[in-house]
Coordinates of N, CA, C and O in Angstrom, one line a residue:
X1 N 29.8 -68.2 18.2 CA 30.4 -66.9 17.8 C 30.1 -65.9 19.0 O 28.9 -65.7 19.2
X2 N 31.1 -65.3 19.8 CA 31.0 -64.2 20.8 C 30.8 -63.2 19.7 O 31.5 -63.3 18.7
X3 N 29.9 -62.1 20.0 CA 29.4 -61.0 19.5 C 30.6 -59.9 20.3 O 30.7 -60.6 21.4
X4 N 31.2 -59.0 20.5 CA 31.9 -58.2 20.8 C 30.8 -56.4 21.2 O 30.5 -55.5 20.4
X5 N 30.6 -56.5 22.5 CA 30.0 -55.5 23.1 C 30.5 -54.3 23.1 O 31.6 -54.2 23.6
X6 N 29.8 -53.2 22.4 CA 30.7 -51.6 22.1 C 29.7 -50.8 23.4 O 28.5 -51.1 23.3
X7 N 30.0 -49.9 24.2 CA 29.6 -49.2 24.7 C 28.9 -47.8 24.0 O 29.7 -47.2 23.3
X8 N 27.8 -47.4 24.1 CA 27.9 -45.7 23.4 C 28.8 -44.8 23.0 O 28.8 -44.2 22.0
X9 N 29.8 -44.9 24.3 CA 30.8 -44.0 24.4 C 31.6 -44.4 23.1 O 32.0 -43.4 22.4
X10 N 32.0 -45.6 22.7 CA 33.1 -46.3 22.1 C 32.2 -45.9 20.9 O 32.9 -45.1 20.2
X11 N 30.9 -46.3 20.2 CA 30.5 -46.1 19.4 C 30.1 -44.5 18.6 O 30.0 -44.4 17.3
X12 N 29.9 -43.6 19.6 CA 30.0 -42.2 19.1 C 31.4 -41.9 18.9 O 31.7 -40.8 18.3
X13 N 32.5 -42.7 19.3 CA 34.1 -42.0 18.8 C 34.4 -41.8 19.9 O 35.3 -40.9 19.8
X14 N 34.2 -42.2 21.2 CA 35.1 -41.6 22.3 C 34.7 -40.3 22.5 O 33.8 -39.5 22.3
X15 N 36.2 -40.4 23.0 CA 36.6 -38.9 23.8 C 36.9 -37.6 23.2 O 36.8 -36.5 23.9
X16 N 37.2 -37.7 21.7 CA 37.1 -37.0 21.0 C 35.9 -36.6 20.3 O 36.0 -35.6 19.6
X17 N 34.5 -37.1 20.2 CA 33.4 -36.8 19.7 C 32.7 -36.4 21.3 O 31.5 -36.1 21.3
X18 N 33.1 -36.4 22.0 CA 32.1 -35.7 23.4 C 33.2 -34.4 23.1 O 32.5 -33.3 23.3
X19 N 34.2 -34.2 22.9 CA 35.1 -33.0 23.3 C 34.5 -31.9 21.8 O 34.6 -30.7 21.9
X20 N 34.0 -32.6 20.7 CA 33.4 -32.0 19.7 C 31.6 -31.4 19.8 O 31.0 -30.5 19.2
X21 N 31.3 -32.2 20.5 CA 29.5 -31.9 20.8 C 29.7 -31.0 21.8 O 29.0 -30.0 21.8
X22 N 30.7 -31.3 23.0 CA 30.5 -30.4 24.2 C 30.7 -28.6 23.8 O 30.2 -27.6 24.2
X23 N 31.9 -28.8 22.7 CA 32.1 -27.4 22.0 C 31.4 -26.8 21.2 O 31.5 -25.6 21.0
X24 N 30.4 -27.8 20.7 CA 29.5 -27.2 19.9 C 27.8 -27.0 20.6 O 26.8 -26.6 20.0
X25 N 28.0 -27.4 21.8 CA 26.6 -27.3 22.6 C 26.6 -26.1 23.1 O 25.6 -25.4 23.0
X26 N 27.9 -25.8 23.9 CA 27.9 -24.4 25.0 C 27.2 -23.2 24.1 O 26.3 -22.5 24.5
X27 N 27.8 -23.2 23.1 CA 27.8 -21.7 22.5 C 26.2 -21.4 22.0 O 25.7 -20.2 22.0
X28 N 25.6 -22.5 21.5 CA 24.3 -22.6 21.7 C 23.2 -22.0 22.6 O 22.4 -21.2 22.4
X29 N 23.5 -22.8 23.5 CA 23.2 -22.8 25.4 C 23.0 -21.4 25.7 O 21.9 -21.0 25.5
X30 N 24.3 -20.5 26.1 CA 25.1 -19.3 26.2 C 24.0 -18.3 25.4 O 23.2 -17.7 26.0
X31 N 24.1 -18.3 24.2 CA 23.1 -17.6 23.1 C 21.6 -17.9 23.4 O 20.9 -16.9 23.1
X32 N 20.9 -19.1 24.0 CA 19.7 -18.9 23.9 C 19.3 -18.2 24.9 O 19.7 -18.5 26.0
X33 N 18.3 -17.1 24.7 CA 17.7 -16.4 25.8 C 17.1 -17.4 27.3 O 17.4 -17.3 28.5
X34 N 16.2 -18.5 26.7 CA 15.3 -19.0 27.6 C 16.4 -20.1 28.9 O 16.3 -20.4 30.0
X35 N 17.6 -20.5 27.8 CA 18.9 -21.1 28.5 C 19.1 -20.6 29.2 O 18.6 -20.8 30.4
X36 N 20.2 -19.7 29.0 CA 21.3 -18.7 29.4 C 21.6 -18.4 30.5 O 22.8 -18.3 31.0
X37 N 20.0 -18.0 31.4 CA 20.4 -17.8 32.6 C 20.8 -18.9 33.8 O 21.2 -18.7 35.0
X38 N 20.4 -20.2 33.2 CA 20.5 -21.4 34.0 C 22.0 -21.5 34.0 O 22.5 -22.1 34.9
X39 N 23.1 -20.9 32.9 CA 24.2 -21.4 33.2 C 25.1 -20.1 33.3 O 25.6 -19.6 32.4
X40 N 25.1 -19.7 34.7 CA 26.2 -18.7 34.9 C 26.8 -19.1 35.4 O 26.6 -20.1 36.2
X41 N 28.1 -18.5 35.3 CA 29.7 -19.0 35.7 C 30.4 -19.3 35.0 O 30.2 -18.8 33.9
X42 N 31.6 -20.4 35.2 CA 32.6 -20.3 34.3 C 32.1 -21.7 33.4 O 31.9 -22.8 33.7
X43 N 32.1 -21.0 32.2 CA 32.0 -21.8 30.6 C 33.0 -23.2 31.1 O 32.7 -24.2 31.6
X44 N 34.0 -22.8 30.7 CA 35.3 -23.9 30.8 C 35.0 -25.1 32.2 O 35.1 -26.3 32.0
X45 N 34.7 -24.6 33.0 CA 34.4 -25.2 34.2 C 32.9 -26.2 34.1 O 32.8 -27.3 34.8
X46 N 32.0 -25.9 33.5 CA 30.7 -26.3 32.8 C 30.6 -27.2 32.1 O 29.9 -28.2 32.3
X47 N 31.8 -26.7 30.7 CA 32.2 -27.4 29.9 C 32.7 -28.9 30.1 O 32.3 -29.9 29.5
X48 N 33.8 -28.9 31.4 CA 34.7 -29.7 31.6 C 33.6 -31.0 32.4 O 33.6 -32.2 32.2
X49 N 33.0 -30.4 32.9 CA 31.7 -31.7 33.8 C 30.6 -32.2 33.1 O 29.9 -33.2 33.3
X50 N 30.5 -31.4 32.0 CA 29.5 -31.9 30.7 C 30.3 -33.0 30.0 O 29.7 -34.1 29.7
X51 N 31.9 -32.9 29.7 CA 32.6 -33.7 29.1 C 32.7 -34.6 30.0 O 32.6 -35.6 29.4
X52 N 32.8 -34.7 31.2 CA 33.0 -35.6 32.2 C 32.1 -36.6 32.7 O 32.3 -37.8 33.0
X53 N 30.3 -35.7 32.6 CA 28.9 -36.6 32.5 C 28.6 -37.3 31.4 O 28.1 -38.4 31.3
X54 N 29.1 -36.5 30.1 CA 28.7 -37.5 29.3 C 29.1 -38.3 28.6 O 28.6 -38.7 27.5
X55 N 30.6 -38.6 29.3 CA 31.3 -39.9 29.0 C 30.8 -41.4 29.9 O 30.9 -42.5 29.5
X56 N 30.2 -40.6 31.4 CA 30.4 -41.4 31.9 C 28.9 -42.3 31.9 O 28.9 -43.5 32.3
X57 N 27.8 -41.5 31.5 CA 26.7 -41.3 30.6 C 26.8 -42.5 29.5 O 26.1 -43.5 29.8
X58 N 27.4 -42.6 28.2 CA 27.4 -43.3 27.9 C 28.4 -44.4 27.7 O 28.6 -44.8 26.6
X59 N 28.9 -44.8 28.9 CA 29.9 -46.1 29.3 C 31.1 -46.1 29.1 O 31.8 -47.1 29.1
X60 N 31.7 -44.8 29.0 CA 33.1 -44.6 29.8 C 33.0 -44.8 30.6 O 32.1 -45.2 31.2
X61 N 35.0 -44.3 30.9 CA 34.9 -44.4 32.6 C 34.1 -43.0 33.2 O 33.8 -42.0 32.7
X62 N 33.9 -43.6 34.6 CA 33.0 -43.0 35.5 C 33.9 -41.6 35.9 O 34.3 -41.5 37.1
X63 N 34.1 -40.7 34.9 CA 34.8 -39.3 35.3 C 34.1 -38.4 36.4 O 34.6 -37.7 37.2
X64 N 32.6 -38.6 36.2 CA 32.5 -37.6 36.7 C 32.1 -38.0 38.0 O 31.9 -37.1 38.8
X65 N 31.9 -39.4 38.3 CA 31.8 -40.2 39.7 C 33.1 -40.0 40.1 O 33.2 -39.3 41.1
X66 N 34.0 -40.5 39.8 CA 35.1 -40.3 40.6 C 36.0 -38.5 41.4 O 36.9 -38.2 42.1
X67 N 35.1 -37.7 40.6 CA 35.5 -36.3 41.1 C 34.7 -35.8 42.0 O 35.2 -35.3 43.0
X68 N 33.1 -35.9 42.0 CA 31.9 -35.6 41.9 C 31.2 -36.1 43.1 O 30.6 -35.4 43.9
X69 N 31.3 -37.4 43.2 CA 30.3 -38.3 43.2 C 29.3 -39.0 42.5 O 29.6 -39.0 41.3
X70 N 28.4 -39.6 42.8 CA 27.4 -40.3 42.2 C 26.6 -38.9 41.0 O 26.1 -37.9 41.6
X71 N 26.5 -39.1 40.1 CA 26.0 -38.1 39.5 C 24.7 -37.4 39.8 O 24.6 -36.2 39.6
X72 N 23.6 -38.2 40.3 CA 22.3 -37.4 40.9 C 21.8 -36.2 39.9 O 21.6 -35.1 40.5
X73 N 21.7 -36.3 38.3 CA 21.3 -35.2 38.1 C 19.7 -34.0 38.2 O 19.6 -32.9 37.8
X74 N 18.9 -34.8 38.8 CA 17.8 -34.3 39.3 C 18.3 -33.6 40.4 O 18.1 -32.4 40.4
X75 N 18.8 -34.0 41.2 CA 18.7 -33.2 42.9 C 19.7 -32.1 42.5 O 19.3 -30.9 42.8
X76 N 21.4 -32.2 41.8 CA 21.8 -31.3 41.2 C 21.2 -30.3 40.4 O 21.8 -29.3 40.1
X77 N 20.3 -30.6 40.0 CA 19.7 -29.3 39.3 C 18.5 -29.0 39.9 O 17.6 -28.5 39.2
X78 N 18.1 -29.2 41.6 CA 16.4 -28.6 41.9 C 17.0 -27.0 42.0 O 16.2 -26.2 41.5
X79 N 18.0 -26.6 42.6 CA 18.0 -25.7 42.2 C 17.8 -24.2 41.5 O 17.9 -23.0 41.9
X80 N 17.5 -25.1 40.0 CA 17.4 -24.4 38.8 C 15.5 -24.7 38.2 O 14.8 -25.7 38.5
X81 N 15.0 -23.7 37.6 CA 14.0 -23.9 37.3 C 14.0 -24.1 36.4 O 14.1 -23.1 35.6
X82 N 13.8 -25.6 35.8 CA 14.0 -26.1 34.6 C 12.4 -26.7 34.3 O 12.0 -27.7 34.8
X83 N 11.8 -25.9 33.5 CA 10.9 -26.5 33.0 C 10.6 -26.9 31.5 O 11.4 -26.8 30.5
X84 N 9.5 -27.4 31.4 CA 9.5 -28.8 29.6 C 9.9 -27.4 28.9 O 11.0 -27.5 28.3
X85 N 9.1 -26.1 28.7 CA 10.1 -25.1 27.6 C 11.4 -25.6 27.2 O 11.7 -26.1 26.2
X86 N 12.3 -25.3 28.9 CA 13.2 -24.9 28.7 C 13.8 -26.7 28.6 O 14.3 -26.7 27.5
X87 N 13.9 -27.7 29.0 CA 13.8 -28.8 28.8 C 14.5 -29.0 27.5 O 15.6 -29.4 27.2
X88 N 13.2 -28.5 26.6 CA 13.1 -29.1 25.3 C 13.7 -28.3 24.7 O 14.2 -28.7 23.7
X89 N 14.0 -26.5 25.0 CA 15.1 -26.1 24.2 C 16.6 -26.5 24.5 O 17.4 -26.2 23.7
X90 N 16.9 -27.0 25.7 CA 18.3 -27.6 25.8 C 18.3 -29.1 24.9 O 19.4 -29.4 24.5
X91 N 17.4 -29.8 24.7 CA 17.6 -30.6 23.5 C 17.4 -30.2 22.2 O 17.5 -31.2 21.5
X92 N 17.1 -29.3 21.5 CA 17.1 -28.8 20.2 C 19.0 -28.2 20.4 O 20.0 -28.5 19.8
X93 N 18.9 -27.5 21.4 CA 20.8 -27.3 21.0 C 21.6 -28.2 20.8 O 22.7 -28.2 20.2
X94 N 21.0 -29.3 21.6 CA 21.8 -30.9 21.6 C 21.7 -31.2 20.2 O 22.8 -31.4 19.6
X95 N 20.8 -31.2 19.7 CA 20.2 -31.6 18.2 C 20.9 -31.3 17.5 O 21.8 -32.1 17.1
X96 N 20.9 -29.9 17.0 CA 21.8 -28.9 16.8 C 23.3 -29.1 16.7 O 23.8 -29.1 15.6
X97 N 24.3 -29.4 18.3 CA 25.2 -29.8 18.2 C 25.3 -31.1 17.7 O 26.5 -31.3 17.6
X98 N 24.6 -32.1 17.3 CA 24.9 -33.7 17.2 C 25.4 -33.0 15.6 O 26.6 -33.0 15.3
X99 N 24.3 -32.3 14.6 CA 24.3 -32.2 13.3 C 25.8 -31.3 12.7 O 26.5 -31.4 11.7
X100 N 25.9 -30.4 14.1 CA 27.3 -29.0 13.5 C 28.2 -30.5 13.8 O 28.7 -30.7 12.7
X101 N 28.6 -31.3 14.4 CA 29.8 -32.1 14.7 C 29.6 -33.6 13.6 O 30.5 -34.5 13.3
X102 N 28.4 -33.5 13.3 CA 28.0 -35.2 12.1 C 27.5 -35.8 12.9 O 26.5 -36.4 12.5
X103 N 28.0 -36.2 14.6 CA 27.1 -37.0 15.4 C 25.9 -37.7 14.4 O 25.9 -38.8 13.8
X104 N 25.3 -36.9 14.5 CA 23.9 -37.3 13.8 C 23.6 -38.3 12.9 O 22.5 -38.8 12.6
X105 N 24.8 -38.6 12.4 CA 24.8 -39.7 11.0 C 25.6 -40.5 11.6 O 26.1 -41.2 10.8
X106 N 26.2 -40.8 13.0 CA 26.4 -41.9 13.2 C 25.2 -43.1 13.9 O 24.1 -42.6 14.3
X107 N 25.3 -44.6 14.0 CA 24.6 -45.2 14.0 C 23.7 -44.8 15.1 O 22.5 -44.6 15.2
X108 N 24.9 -44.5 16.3 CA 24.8 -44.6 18.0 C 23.7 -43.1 18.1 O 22.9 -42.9 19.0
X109 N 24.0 -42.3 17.3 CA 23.3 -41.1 17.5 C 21.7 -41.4 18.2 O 21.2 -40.8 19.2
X110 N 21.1 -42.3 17.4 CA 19.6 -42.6 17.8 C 19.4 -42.7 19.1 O 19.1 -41.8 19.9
X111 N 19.7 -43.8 19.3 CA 20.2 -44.4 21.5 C 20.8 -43.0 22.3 O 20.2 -42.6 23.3
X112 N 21.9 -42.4 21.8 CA 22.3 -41.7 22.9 C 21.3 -40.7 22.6 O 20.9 -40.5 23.8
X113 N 20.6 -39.9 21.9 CA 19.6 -38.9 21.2 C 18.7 -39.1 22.7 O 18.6 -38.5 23.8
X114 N 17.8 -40.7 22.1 CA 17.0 -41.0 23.2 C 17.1 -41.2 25.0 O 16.2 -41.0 25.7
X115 N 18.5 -41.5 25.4 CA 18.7 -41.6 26.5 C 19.0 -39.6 26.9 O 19.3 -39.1 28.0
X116 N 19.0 -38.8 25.8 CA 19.3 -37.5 26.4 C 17.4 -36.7 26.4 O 17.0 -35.6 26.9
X117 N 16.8 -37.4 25.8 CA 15.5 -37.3 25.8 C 14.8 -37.4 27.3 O 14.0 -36.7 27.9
X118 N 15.3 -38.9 27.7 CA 15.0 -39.2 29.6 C 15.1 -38.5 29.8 O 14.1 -37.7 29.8
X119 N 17.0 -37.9 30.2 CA 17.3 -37.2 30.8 C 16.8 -36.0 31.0 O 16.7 -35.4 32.2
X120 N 16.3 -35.4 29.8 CA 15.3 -33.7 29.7 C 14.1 -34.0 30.6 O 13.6 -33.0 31.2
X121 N 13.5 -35.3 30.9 CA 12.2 -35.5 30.7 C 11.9 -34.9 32.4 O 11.2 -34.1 33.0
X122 N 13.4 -36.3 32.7 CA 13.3 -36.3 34.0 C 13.9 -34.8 35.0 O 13.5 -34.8 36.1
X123 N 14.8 -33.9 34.6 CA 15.1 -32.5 35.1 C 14.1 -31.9 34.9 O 14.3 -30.7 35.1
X124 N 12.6 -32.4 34.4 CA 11.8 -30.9 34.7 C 11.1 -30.8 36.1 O 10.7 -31.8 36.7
X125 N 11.0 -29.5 36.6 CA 10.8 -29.6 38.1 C 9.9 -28.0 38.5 O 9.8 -27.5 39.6
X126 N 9.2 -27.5 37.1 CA 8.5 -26.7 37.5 C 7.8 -26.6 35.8 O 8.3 -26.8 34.7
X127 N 6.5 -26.3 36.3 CA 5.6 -25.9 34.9 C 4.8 -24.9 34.5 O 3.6 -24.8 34.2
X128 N 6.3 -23.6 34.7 CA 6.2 -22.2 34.3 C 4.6 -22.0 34.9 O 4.1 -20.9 34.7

């Protein structure tokens, strides 16, 4: 019996459940004081590379390699002073968005939850 391999991406719903989390994350982000100032500029433009990372994040195609490059999200963000605070308040919005969109009650929610857990762990780069 071949077992049939689903990707993240395929198991949260595609393209249409990143285009629903991504909408329900910004406005979050945007609103939190300790956030907010990490992301100036254009929303839409933000939006569009978040939809792009985190398709390609969990096993779509590679959108945002192919525009981008290699994604590098540590060196992309030394820039920014992101530390475990602020870290861990950009995953409560995540949280947040998984639950406003249902994410959350899908199976895949746990795995991609945890691989966006790394990801916080590893963008911290100062300890306030």
């Amino acid at each position: 019996m071949v077992q049939e391999f689903k990707t993240l991406f395929e198991e949260i719903g595609g393209t249409e459940t990143i285009e629903k989390l991504v909408e329900a994350f910004y406005p979050r982000v945007y609103a939190d004081p300790i956030l907010s100032p990490l992301f100036e500029g254009d929303i839409e433009e933000i939006k569009q590379k978040q939809r792009m990372f985190l398709t390609q994040f969990l096993g779509g195609p590679p959108l945002y390699s192919q525009e981008f490059g290699p994604p590098a999200m540590k060196q992309r963000h030394m820039p920014f002073e992101i530390s475990p605070k602020r870290a861990e308040r950009w995953l409560s919005c995540m949280k947040d968005a998984f639950k406003e969109t249902g994410l959350d009650q899908n199976s895949a929610a746990g795995p991609f939850y945890d691989r966006l857990m790394q990801v916080a762990a590893i963008m911290v780069n100062s300890f306030e």
